[in-house]
Coordinates of C-alpha atoms in Angstrom, one line a residue:
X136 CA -7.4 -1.2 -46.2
X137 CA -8.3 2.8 -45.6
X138 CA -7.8 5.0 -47.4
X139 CA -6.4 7.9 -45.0
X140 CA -3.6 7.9 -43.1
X141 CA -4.3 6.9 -39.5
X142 CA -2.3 8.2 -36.3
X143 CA -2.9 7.3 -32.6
X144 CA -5.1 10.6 -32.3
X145 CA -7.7 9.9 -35.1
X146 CA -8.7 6.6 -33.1
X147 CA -9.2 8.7 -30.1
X148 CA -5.9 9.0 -28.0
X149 CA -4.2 12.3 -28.1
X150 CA -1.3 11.6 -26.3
X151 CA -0.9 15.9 -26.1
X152 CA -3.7 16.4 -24.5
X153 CA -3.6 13.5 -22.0
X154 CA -0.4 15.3 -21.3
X155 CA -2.0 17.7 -20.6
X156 CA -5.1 16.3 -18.1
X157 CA -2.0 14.4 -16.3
X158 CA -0.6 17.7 -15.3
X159 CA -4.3 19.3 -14.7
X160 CA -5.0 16.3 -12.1
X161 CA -1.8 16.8 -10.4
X162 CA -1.0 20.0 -9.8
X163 CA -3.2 20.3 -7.1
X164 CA -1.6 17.5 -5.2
X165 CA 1.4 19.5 -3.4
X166 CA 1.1 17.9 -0.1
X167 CA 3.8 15.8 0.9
X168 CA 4.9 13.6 3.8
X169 CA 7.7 13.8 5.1
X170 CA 10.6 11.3 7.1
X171 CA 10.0 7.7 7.1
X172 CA 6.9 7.4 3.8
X173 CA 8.4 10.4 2.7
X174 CA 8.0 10.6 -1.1
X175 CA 11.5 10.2 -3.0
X176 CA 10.5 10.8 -6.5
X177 CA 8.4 13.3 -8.3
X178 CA 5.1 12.5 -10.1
X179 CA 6.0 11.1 -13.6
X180 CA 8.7 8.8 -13.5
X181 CA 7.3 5.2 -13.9
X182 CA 7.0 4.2 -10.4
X183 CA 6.5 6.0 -7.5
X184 CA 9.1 5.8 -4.5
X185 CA 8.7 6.6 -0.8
X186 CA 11.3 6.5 1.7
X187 CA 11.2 3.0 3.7
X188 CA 14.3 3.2 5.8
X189 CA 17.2 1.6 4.5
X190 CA 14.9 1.0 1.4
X191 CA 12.6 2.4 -0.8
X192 CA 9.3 1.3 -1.2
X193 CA 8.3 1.6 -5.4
X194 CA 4.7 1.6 -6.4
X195 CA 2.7 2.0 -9.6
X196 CA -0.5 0.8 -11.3
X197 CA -2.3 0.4 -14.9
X198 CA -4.3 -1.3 -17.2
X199 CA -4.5 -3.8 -19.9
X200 CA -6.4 -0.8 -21.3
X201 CA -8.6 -1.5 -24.8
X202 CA -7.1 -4.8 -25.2
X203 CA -9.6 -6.4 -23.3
X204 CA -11.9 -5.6 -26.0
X205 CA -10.3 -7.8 -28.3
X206 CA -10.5 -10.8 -25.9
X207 CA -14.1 -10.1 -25.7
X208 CA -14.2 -10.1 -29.3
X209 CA -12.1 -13.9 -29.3
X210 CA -14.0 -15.2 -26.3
X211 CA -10.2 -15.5 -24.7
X212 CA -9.6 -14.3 -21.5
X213 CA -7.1 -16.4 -20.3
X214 CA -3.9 -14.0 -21.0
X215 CA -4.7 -10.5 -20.4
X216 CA -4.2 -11.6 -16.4
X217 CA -0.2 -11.4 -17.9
X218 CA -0.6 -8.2 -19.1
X219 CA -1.9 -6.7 -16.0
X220 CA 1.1 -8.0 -14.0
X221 CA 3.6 -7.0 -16.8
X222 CA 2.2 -3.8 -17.3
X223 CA 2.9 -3.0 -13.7
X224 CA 6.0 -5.4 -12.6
X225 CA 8.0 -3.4 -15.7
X226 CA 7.3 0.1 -14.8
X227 CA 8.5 -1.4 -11.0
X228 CA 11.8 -3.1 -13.1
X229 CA 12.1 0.4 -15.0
X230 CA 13.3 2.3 -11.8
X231 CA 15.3 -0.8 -10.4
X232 CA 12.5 -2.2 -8.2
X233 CA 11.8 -5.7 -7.3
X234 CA 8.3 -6.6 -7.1
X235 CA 6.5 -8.4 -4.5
X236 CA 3.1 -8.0 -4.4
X237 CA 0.0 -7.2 -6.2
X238 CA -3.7 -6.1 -5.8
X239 CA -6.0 -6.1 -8.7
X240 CA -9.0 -4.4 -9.5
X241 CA -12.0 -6.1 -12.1
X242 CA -15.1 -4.1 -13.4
X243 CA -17.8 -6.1 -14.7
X244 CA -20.6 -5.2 -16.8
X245 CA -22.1 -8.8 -15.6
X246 CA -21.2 -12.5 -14.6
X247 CA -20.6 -15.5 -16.9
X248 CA -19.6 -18.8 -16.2
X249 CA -15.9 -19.5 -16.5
X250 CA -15.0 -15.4 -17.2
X251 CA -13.2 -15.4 -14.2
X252 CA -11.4 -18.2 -14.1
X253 CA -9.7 -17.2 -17.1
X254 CA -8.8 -14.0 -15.8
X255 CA -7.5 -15.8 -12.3
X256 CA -5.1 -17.9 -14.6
X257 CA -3.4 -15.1 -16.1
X258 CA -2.9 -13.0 -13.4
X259 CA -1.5 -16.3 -11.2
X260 CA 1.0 -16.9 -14.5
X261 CA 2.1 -13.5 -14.8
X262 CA 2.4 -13.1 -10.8
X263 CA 4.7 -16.7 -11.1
X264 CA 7.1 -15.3 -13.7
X265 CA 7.2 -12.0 -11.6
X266 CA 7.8 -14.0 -8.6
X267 CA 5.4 -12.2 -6.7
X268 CA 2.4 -13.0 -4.5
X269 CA -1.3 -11.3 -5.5
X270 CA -2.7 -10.4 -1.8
X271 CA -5.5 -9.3 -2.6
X272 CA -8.0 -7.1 -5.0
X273 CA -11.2 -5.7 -5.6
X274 CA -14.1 -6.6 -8.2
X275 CA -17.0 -4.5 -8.4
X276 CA -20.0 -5.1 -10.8
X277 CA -21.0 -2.2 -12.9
X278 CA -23.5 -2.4 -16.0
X279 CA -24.3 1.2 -15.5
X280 CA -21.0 2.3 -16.4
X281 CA -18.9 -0.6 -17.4
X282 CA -19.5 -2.3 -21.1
X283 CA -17.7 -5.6 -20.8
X284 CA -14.9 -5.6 -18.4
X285 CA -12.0 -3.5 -17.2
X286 CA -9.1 -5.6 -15.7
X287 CA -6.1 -3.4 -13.8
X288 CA -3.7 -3.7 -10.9
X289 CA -1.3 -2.0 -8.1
X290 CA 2.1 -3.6 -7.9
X291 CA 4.5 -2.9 -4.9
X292 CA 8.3 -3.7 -4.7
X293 CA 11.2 -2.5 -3.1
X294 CA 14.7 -1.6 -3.8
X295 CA 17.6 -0.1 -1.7
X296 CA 17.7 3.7 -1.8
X297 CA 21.6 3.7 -2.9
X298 CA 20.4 1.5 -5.9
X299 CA 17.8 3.5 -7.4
X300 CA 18.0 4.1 -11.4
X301 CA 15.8 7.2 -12.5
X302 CA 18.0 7.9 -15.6
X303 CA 20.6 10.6 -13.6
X304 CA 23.9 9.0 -14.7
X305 CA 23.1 8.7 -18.1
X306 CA 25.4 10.2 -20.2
X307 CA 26.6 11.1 -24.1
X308 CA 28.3 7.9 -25.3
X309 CA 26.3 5.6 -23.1
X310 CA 25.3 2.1 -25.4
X311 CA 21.4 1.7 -25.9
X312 CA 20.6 -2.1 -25.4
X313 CA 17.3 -3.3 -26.6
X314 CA 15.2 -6.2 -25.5
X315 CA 12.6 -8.1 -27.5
X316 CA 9.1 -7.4 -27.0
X317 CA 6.1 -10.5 -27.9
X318 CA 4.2 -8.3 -30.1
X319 CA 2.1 -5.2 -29.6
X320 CA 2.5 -5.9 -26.1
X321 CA -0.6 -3.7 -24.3
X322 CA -0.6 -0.4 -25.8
X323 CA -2.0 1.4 -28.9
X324 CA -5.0 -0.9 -29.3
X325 CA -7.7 1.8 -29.8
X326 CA -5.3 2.7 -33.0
X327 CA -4.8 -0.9 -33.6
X328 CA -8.9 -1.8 -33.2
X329 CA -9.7 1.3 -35.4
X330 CA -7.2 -0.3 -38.1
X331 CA -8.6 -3.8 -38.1
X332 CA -12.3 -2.4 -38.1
X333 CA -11.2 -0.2 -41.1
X334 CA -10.0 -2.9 -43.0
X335 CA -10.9 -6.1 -45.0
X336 CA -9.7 -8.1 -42.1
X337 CA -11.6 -9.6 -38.7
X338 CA -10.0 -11.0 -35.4
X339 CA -10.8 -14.2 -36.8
X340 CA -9.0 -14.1 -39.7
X341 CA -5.4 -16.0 -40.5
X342 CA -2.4 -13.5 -40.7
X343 CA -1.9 -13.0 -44.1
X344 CA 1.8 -13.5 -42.9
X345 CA 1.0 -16.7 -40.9
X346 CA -1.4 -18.9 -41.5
X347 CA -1.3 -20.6 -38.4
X348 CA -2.3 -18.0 -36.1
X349 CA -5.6 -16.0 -36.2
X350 CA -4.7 -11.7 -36.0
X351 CA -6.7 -11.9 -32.6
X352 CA -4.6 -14.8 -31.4
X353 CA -1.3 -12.4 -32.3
X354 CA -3.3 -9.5 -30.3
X355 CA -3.6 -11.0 -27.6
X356 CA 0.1 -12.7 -27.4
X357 CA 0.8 -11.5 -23.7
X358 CA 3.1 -8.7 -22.6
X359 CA 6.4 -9.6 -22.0
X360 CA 7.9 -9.5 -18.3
X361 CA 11.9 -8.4 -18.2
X362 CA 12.6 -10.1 -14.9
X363 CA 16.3 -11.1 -16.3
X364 CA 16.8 -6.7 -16.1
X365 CA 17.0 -7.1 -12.6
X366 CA 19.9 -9.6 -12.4
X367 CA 21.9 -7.4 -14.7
X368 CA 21.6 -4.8 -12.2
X369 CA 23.0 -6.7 -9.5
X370 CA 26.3 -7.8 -11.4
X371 CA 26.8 -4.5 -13.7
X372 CA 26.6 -0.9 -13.7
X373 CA 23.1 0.3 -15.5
X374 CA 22.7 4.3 -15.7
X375 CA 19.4 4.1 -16.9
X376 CA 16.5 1.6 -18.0
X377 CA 12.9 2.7 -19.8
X378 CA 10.0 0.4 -20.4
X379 CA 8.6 1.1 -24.0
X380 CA 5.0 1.2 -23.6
X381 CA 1.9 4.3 -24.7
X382 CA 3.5 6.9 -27.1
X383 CA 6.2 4.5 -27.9
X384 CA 10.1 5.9 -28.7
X385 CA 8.2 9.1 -26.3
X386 CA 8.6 7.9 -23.1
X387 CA 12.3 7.9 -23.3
X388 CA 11.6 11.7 -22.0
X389 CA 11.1 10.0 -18.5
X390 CA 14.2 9.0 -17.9
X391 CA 17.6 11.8 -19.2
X392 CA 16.8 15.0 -21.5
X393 CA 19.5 13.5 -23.4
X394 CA 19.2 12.3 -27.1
X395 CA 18.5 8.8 -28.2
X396 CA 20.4 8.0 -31.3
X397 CA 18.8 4.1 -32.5
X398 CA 21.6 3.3 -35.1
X399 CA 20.6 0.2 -36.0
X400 CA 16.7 -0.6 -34.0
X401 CA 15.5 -4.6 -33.4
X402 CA 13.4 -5.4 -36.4
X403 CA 9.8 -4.9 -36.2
X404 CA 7.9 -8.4 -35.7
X405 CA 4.9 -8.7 -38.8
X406 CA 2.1 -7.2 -37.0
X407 CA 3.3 -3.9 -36.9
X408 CA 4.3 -4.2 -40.8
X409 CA 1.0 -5.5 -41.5
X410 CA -0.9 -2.8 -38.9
X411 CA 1.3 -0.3 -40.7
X412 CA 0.1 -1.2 -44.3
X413 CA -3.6 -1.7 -43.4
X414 CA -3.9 1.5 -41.8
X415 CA -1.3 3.5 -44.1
X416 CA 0.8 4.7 -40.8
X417 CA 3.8 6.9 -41.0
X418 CA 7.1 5.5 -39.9
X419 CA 7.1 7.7 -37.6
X420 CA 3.5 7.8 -36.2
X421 CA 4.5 4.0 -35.7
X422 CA 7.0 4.6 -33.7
X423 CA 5.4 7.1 -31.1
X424 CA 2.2 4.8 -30.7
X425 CA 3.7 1.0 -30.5
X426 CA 7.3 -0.6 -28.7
X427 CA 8.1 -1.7 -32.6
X428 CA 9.4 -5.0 -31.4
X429 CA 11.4 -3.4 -28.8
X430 CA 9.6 -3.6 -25.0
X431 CA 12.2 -2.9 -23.0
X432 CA 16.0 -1.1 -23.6
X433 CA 19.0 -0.8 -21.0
X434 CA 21.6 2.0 -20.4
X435 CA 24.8 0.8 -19.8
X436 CA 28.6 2.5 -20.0
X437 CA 30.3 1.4 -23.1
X438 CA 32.7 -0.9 -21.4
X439 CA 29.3 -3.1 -20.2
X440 CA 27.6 -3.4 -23.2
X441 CA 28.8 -6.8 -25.0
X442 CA 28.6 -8.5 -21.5
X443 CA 24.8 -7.6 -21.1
X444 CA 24.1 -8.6 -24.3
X445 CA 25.0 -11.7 -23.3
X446 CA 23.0 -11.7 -20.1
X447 CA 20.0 -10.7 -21.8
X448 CA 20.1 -12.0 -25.4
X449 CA 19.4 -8.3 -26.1
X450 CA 20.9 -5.8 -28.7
X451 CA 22.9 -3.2 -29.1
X452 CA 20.5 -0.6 -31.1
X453 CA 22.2 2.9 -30.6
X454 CA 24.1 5.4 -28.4
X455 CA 22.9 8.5 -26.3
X456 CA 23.5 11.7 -27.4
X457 CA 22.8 15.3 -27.1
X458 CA 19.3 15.8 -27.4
X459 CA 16.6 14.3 -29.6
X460 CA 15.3 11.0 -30.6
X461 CA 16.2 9.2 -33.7
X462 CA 15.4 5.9 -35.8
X463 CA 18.4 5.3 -38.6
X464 CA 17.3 8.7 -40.4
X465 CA 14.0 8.8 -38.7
X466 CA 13.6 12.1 -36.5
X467 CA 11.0 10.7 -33.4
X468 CA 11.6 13.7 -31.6
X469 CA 13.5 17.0 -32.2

C-alpha cells in the first residue's frame, strides 16, 4: 500500500488540462454545413448529431483506453471487444440514440496467433447486445509507435429529431435514477494501474475480498451496455440521461448547469473500496476519477420515477437542484 495519497493527476491524467487541449483542438473548427448533414449539436455533448431529415444522425467514438494494458498483462483479450462497443453505444444511448453500426480501429505493435480472434469475439458480443452490425474497420501495424495494442471504435445511430435528450428539460425537483455499473467499467485505469503497481498486490493475485476471482479478472469484467435506457424512453418521459465514464460525478456538466444532489448513491462494488485503500484516495478524488458502481443514471419528472425503477431495476439516488454536485455530505463540485 503507498504511502501518499494518489489522485487521477499523479498517475498522469489531468482532467484540467485535457480540458483544456479539447478546447485548443477545437476552436479552430468553426466551419459548419449547413441543411440536410447540418450539424445539430455543439462540440461536447456525448454524441455528435447532424441533421438527417426527419431524423438525426448521432455519432461518437473512443477507446478502451489503458485497460488494454491490463489484458496484456492477463494474456486476456477476449472482453475488451465489449468495452469498445459499450464505450461508444452509451454515449449514443446518452443523447437518446439508437445504435446501428460500428467501425473499429486496431493498432498493433505486432501479430500473434490467436490475438485477434479474441478481440473479434468481444466486439461481435458487445455488437449482439447493442443489436448492431460492425461494417467495417481498420487495423494498422505500428511497432514504431504502438507498444502492444490500441483497440477503439466509431458507432453511428439514429434518433428522431423531436426525440432528442441533451439535458434541456431538466429541472429542480427532477428524481435522479441510477443504474448499476460491472465494476470499473473503462475509465481511470492509468490511476487504477499506478495503484496496483504501488502496492503489495499483482493482477494475478486473489481479491483479498474474493477469493475466487483474480484483481485482473475483476479489471477486466466488461463495461456494461444500458440498452434497457432506450425502452424507457419510448414509454416515459426522460428530461435528461448522462453516461458516468472519465472524471466520474464531472461529466454531469454535459448535460443541465443544474445541481445534482445524490441523497442516498448505489453502493460502491469492492474494487473501488479496495482501490481506495491501497492507494489512500479521497472520497472525493474517487468520485471524480471512477462511476463508483454507478454507470449510467436517468432524469425523469417525479411522477415517473417508481415506474422506471421498475423498468430498469435501477435506483432512486437523489434529486436535481440548484447548482452543484453532491454525494450525502460530499461536495463533488461547488
Amino acid at each position: 500500500m503507498t504511502n501518499k495519497e494518489q489522485t487521477y493527476a499523479s498517475s498522469g491524467v489531468d482532467i484540467r488540462m485535457e480540458e483544456d487541449t479539447i478546447k485548443s483542438l477545437t476552436k479552430t473548427m468553426t466551419f459548419k454545413r449547413e441543411g440536410f448533414g447540418a450539424p445539430l449539436t455543439e462540440i461536447g455533448h456525448y454524441a455528435g448529431l447532424i441533421d438527417f431529415g426527419e431524423f438525426a444522425i448521432a455519432m461518437t467514438t473512443d477507446g478502451v483506453g489503458s485497460k488494454v494494458l491490463i489484458a496484456n498483462d492477463m494474456g486476456k483479450w477476449n472482453t475488451v471487444g465489449i468495452d469498445c462497443i459499450a464505450m461508444n453505444v452509451n454515449d449514443l444511448i446518452a443523447i437518446g440514440a439508437e445504435p446501428v453500426a460500428f467501425v473499429d480501429y486496431l493498432a498493433l505493435e505486432k501479430h500473434k496467433p490467436g490475438f485477434a480472434a479474441e478481440i473479434g469475439e468481444g466486439l461481435a458480443k458487445g455488437a449482439e447486445i447493442s443489436r448492431m452490425s460492425i461494417v467495417g474497420g481498420e487495423t494498422a501495424t505500428l511497432p514504431d509507435i504502438i507498444k502492444g495494442f490500441d483497440l477503439a471504435g466509431t458507432c453511428i445511430g439514429f434518433v428522431k429529431k423531436d426525440q432528442v435528450l441533451t439535458g434541456e428539460k431538466i429541472k429542480e425537483g427532477d428524481v435522479i435514477i441510477g443504474l448499476k455499473s460491472t465494476g470499473v467499467h473503462s475509465n481511470g485505469y492509468s490511476l487504477v494501474r499506478k495503484i496496483i503497481k504501488e502496492s503489495p498486490y499483482d493482477y494475478q493475485d486473489y481479491c483479498p475480498y474474493n477469493s475466487k476471482k483474480t484483481i485482473g479478472d475483476e479489471l477486466l469484467t466488461p463495461t456494461a451496455i444500458y440498452m434497457e435506457v432506450l425502452d424507457v424512453i419510448k414509454k416515459y418521459e426522460v428530461h435528461g440521461l448522462a453516461h458516468i465514464t472519465g472524471s466520474g460525478l464531472l461529466k454531469l456538466h454535459r448535460i443541465t448547469k443544474l445541481g445534482f444532489d445524490f441523497t442516498d448513491p448505489i453502493e460502491p462494488p469492492e474494487i473501488f473500496k479496495f482501490l481506495q485503500e491501497q492507494g489512500k484516495v479521497s472520497d472525493a478524488e474517487m468520485y471524480k476519477t471512477f462511476n463508483m458502481g454507478m454507470g449510467f443514471i436517468i432524469i425523469v419528472p417525479e411522477e415517473e420515477a417508481q415506474y422506471v425503477v421498475g423498468m430498469t431495476g435501477g435506483k432512486i439516488v437523489g434529486k436535481i437542484v440548484k447548482s452543484g454536485i453532491k454525494v450525502k455530505d460530499l461536495v463533488i463540485d461547488e
